[in-house]
Short mmCIF file of N, CA and C in Angstrom, two decimals:
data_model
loop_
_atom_site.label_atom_id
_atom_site.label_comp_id
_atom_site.label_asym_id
_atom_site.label_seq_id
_atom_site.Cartn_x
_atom_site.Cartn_y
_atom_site.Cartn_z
N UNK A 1 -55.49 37.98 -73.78
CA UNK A 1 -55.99 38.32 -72.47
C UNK A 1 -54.90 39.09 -71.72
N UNK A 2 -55.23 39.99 -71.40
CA UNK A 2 -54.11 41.16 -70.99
C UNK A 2 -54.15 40.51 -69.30
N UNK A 3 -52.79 40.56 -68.72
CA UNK A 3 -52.13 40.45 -67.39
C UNK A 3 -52.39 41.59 -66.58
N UNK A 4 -52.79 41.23 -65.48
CA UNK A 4 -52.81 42.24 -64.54
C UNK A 4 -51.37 42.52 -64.00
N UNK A 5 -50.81 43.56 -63.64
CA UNK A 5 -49.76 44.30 -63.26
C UNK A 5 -50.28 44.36 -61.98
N UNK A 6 -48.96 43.06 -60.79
CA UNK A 6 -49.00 43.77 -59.57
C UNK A 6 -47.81 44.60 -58.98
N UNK A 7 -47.91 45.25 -58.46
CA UNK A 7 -46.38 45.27 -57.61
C UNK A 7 -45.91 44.74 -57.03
N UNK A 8 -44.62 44.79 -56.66
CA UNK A 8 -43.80 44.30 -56.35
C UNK A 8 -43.89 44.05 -54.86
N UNK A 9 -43.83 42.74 -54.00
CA UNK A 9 -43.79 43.06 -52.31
C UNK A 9 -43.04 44.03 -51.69
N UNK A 10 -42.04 44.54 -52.42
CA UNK A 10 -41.15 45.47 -51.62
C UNK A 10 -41.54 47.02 -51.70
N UNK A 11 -42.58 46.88 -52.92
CA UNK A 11 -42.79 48.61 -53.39
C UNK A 11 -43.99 49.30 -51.84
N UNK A 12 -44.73 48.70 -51.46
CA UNK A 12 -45.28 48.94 -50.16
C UNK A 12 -44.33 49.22 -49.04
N UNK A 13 -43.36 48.77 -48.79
CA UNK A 13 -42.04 49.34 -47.76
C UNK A 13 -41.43 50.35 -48.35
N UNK A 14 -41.05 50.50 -49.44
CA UNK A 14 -40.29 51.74 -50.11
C UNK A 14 -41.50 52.89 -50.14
N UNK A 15 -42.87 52.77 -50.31
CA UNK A 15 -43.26 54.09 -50.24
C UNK A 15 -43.48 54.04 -49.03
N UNK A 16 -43.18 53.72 -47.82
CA UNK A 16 -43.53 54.07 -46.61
C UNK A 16 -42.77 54.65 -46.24
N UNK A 17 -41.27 54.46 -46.75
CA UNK A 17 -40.20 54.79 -45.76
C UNK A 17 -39.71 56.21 -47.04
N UNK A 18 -40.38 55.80 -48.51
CA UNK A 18 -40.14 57.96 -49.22
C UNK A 18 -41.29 58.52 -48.27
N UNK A 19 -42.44 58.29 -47.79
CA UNK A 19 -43.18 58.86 -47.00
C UNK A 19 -43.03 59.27 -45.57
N UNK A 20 -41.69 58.64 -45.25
CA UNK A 20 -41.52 58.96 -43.42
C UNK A 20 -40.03 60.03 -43.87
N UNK A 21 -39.57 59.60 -45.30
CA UNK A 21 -38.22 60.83 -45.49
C UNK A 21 -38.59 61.89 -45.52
N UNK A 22 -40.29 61.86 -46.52
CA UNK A 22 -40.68 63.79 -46.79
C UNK A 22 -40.86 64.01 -45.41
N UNK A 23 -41.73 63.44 -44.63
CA UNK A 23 -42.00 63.73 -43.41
C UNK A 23 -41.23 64.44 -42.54
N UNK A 24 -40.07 63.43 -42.25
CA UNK A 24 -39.18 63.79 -41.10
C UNK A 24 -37.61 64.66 -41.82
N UNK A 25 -37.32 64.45 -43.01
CA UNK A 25 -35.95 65.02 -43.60
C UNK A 25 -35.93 66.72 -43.37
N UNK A 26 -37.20 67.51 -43.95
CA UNK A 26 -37.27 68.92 -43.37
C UNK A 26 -36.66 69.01 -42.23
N UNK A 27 -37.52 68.34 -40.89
CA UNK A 27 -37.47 68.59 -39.68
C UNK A 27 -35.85 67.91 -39.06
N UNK A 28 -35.54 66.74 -39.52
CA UNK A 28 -33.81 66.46 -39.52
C UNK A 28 -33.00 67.67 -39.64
N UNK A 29 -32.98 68.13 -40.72
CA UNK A 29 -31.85 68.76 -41.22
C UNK A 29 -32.12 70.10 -40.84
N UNK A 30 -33.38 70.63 -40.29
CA UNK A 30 -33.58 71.90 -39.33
C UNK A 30 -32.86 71.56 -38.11
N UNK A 31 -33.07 70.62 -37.65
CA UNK A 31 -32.21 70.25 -36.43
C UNK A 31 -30.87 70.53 -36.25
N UNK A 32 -30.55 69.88 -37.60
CA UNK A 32 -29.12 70.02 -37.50
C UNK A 32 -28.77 71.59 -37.57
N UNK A 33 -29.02 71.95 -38.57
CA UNK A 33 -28.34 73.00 -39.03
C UNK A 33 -28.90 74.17 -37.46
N UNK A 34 -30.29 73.60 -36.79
CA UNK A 34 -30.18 74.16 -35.41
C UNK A 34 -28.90 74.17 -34.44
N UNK A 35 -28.81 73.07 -34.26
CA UNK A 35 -27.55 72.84 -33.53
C UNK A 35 -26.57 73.52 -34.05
N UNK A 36 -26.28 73.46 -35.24
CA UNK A 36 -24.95 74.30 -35.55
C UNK A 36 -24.57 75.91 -35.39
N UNK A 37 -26.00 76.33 -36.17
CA UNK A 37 -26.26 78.01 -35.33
C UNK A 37 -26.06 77.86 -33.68
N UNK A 38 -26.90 76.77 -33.03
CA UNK A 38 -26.43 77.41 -31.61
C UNK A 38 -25.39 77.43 -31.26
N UNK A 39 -24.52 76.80 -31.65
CA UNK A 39 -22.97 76.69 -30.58
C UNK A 39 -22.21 77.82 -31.76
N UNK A 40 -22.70 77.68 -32.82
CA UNK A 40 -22.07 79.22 -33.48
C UNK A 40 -22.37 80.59 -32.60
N UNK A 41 -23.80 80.53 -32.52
CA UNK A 41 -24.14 81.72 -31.31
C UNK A 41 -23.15 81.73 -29.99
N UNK A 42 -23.03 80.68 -29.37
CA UNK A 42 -22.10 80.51 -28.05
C UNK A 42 -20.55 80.95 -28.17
N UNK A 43 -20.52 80.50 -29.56
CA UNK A 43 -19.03 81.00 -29.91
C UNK A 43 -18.65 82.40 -29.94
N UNK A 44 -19.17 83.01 -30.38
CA UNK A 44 -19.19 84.69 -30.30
C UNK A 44 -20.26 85.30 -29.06
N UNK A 45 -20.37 84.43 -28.27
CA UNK A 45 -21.24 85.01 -27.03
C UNK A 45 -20.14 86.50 -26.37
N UNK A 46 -19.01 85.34 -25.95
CA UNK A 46 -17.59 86.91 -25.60
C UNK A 46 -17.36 87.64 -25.95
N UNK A 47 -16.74 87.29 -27.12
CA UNK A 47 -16.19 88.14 -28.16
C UNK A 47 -16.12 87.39 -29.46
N UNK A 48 -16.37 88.08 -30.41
CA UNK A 48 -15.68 87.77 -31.62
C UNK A 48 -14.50 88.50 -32.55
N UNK A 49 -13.63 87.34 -33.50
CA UNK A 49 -12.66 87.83 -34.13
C UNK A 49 -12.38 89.17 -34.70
N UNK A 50 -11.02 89.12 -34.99
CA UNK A 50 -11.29 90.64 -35.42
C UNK A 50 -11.89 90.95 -36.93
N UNK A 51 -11.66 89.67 -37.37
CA UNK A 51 -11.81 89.64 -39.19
C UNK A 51 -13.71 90.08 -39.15
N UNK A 52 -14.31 89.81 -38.18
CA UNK A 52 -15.58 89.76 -38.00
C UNK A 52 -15.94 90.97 -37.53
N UNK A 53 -15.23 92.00 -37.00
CA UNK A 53 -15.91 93.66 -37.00
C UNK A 53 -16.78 93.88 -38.18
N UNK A 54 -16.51 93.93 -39.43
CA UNK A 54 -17.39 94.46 -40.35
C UNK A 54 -18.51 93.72 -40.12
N UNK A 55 -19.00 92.34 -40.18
CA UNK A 55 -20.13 92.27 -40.35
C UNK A 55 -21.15 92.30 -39.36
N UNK A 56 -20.23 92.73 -37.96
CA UNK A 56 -20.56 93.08 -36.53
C UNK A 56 -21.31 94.55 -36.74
N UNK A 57 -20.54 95.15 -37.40
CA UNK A 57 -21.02 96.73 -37.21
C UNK A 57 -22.04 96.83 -38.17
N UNK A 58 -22.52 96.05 -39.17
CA UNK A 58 -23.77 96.03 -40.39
C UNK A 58 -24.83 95.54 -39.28
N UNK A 59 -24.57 94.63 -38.35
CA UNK A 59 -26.17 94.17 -37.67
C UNK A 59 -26.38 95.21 -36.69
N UNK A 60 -27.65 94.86 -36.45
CA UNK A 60 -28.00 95.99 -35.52
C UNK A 60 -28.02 95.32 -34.45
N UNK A 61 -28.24 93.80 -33.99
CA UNK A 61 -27.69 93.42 -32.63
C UNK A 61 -26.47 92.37 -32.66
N UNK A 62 -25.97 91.79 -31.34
CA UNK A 62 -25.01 91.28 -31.37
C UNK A 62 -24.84 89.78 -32.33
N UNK A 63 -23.21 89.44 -33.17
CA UNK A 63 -23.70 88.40 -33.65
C UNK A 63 -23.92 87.35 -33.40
N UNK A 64 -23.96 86.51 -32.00
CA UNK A 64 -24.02 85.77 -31.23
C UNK A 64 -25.79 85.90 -31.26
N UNK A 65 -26.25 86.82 -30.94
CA UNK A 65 -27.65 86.74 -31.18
C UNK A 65 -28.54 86.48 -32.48
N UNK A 66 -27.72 87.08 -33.46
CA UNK A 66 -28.25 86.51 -34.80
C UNK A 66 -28.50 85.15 -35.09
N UNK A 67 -27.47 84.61 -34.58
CA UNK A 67 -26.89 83.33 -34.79
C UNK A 67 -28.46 82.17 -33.72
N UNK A 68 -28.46 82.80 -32.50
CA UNK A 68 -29.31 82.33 -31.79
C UNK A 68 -30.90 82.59 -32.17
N UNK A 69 -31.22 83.77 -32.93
CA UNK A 69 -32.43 83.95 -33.49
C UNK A 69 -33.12 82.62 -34.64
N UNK A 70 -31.57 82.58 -35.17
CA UNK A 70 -31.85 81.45 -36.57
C UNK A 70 -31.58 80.49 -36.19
N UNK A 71 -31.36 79.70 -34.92
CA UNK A 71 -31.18 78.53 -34.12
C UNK A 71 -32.78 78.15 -33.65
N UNK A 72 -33.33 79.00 -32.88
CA UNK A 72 -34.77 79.31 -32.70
C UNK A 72 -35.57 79.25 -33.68
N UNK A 73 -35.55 79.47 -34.63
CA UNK A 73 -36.70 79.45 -35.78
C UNK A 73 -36.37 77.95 -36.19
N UNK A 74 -35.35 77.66 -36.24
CA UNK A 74 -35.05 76.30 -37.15
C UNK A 74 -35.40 75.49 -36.14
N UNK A 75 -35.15 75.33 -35.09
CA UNK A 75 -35.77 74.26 -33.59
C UNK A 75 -37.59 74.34 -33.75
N UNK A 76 -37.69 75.81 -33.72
CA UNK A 76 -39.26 75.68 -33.79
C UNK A 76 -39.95 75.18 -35.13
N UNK A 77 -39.12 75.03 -36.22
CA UNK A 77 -39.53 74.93 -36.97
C UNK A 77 -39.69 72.94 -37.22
N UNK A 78 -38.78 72.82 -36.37
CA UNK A 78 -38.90 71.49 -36.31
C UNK A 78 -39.32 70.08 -35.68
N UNK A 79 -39.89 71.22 -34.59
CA UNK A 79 -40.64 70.65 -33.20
C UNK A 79 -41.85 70.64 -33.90
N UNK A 80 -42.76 71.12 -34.64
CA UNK A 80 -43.94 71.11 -34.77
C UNK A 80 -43.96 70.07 -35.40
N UNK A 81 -44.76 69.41 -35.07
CA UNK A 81 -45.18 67.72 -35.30
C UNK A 81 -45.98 67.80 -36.71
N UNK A 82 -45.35 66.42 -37.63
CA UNK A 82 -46.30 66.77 -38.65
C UNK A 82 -48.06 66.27 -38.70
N UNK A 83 -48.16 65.90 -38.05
CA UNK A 83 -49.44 65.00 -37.25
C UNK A 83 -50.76 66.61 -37.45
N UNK A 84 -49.67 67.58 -37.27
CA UNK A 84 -50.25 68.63 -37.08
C UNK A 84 -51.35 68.93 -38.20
N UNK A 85 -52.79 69.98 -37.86
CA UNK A 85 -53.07 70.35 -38.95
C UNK A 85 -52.40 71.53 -39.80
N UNK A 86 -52.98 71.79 -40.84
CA UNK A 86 -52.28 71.80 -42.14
C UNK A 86 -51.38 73.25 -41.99
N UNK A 87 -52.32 74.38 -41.14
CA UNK A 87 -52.09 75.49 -40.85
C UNK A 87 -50.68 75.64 -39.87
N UNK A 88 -50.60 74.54 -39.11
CA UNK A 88 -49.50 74.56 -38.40
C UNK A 88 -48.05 74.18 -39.49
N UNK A 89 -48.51 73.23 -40.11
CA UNK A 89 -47.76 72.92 -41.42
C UNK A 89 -46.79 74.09 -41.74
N UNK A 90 -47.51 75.02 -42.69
CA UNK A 90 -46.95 75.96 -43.14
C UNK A 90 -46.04 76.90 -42.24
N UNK A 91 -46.99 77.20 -40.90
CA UNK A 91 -46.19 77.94 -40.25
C UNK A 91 -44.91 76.94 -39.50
N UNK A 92 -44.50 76.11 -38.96
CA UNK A 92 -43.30 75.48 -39.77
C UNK A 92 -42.30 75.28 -40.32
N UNK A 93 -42.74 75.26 -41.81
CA UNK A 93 -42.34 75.42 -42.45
C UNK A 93 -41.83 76.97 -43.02
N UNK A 94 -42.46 78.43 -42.67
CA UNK A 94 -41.97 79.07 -42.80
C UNK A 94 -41.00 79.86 -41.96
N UNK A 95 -40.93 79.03 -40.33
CA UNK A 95 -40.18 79.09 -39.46
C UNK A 95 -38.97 78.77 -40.02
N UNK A 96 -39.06 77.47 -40.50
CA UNK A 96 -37.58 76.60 -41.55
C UNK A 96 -36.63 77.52 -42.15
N UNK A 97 -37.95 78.11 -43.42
CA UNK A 97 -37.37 79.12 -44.26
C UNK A 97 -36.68 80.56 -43.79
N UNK A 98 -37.24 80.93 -42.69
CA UNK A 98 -36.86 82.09 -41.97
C UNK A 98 -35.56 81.79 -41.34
N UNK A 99 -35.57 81.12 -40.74
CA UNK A 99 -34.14 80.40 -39.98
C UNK A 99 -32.60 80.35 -41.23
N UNK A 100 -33.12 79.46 -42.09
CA UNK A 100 -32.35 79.44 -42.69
C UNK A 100 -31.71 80.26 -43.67
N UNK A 101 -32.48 81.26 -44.21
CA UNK A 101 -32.32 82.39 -44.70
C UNK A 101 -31.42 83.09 -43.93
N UNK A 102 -31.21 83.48 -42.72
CA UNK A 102 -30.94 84.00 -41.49
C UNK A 102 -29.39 83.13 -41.41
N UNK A 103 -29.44 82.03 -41.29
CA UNK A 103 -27.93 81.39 -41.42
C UNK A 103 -27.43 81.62 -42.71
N UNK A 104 -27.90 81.43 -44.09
CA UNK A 104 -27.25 81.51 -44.92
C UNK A 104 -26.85 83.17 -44.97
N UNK A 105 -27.42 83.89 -44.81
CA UNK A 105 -26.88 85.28 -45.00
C UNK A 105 -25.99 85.72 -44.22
N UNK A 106 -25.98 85.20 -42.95
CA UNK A 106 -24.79 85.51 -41.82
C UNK A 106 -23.24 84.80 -42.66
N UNK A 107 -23.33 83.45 -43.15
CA UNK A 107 -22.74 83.22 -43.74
C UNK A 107 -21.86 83.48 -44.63
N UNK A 108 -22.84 84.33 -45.71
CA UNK A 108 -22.02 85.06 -46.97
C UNK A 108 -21.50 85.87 -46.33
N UNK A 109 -21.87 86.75 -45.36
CA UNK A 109 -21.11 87.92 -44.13
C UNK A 109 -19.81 87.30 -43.89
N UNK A 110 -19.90 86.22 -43.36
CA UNK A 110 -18.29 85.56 -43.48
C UNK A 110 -17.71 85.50 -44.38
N UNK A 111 -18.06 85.30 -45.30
CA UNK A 111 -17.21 84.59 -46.10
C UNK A 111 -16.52 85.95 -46.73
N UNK A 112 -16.89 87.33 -47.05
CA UNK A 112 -17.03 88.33 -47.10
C UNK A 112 -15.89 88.40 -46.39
N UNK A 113 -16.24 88.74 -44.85
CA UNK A 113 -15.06 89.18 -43.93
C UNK A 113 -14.29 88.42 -44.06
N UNK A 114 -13.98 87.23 -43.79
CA UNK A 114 -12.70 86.67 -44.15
C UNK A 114 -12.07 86.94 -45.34
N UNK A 115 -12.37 86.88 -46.66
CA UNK A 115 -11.88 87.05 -47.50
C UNK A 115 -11.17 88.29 -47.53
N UNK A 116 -11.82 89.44 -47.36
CA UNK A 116 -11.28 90.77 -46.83
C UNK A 116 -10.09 90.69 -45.87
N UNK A 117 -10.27 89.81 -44.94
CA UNK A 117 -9.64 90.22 -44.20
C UNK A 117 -8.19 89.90 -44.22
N UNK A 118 -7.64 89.16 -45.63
CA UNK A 118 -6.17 89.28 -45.93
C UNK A 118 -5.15 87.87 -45.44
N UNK A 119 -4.37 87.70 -45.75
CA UNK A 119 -3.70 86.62 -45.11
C UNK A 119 -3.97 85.20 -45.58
N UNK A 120 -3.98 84.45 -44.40
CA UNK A 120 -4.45 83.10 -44.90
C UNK A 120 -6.66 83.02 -44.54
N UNK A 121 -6.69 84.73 -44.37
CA UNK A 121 -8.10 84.28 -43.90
C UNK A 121 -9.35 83.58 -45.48
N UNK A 122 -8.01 83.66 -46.56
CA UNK A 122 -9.27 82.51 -47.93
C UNK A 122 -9.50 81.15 -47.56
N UNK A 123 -8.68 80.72 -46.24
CA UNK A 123 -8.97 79.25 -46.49
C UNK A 123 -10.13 79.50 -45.32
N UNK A 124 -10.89 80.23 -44.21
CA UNK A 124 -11.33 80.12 -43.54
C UNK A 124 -12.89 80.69 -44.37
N UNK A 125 -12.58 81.82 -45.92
CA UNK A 125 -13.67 82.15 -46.24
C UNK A 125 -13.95 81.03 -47.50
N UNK A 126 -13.49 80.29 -47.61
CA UNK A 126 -13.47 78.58 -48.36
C UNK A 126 -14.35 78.00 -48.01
N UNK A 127 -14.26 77.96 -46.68
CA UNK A 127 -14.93 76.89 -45.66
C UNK A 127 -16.43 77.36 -45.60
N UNK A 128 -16.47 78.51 -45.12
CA UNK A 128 -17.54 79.35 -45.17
C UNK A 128 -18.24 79.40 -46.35
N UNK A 129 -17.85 79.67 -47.62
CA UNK A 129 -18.16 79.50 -48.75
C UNK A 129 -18.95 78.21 -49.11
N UNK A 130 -18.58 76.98 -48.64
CA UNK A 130 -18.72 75.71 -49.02
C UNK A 130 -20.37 75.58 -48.03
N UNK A 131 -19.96 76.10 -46.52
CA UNK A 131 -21.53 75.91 -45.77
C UNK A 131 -22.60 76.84 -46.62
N UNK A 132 -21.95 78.21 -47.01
CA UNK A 132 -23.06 78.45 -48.07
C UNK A 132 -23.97 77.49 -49.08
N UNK A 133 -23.07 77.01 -49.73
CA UNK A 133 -23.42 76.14 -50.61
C UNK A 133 -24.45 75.10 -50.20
N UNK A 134 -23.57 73.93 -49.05
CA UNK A 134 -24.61 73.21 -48.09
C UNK A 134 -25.93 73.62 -48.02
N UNK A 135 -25.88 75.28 -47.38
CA UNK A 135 -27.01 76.19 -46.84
C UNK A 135 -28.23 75.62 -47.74
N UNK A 136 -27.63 76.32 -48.83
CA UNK A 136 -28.61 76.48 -50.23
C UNK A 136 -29.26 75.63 -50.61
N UNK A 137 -28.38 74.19 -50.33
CA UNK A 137 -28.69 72.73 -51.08
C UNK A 137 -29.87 72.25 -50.23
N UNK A 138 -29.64 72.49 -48.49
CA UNK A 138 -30.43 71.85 -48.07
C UNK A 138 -31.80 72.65 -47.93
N UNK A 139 -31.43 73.92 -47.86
CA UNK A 139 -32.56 74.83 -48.27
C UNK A 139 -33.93 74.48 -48.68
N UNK A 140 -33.51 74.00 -49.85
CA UNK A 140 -35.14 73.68 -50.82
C UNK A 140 -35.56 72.36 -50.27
N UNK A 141 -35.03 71.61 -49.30
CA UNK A 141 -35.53 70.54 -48.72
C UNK A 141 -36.25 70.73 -47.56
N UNK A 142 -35.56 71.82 -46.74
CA UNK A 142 -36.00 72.40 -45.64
C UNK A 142 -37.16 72.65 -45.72
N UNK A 143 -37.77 73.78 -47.01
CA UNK A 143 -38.61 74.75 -47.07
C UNK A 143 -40.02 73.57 -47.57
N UNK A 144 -39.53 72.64 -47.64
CA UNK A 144 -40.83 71.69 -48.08
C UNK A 144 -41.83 71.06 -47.00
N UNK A 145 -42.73 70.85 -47.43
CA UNK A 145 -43.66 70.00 -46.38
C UNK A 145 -44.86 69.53 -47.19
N UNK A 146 -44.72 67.99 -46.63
CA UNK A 146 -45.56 67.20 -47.67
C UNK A 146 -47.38 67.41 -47.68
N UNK A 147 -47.27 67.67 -48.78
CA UNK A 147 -49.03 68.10 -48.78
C UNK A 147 -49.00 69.27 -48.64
N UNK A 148 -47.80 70.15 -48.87
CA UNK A 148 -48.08 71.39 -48.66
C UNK A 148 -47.92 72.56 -49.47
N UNK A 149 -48.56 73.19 -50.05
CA UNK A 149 -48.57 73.87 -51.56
C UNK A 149 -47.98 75.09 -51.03
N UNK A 150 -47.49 75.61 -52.09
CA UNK A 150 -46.07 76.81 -51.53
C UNK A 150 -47.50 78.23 -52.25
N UNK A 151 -47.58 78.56 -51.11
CA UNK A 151 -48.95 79.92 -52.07
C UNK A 151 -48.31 81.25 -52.21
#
């Protein structure tokens, strides 16, 4: 006589709380990485360094504004409630992706100029190098949303 297989009391709390991570982890870590573009934007509101002319003169507006464009997409991308229907979902989520795309590429721009720019500026395009990396990692977490098919 074959046993019925129940689960476990605890497996009902553990999928609630992988179900509140897909949920809310996108919209977390848009946050963050919001916050970090903005006060990056604030930082070069004055002026920026000199190691940073080149990738000043490749944009077509200021980089303080770049920085604030991809602060904006990633906030909006994370304010939208997932409660939402499905259509809001995506858009979202491709706010996420837009944002972050937008930081990571400003990024490699650094890491670029610093490196170029001679001296001790490898340990500053190190650093830069490494948020790339971050960028990337959290990237494919960002760009997700549960129930939501990538078309």
């Amino acid at each position: 006589m074959p046993t019925q297989h129940r689960p476990p009391a605890w497996s009902r709390p553990l999928e609630r709380l992988r179900q509140f991570v897909a949920h809310t982890a996108p919209r977390w870590l848009a946050l963050t990485w919001a916050v970090w573009s903005a006060l990056t934007a604030l930082a070069y509101v004055d002026a920026a360094p000199q190691q940073l002319e080149a990738p000043a003169s490749i944009l077509p507006l200021p980089l303080w504004a770049a920085w604030a464009i991809a602060a904006l997409l990633l906030i909006l991308g994370a304010v939208i409630p997932p409660q939402m229907p499905p259509r809001h979902h995506q858009i979202a989520r491709w706010f996420r992706i837009l944002g972050m795309s937008i930081v990571t590429a400003l990024l490699v721009l650094w890491v670029e100029a610093f490196l170029g720019a001679g001296g001790r500026g490898w340990v500053s395009a190190k650093n830069y190098a490494l948020m790339v990396c971050f960028g990337l990692a959290t990237a494919f977490t960002m760009g997700r949303e549960e129930g939501a098919r990538v078309q």
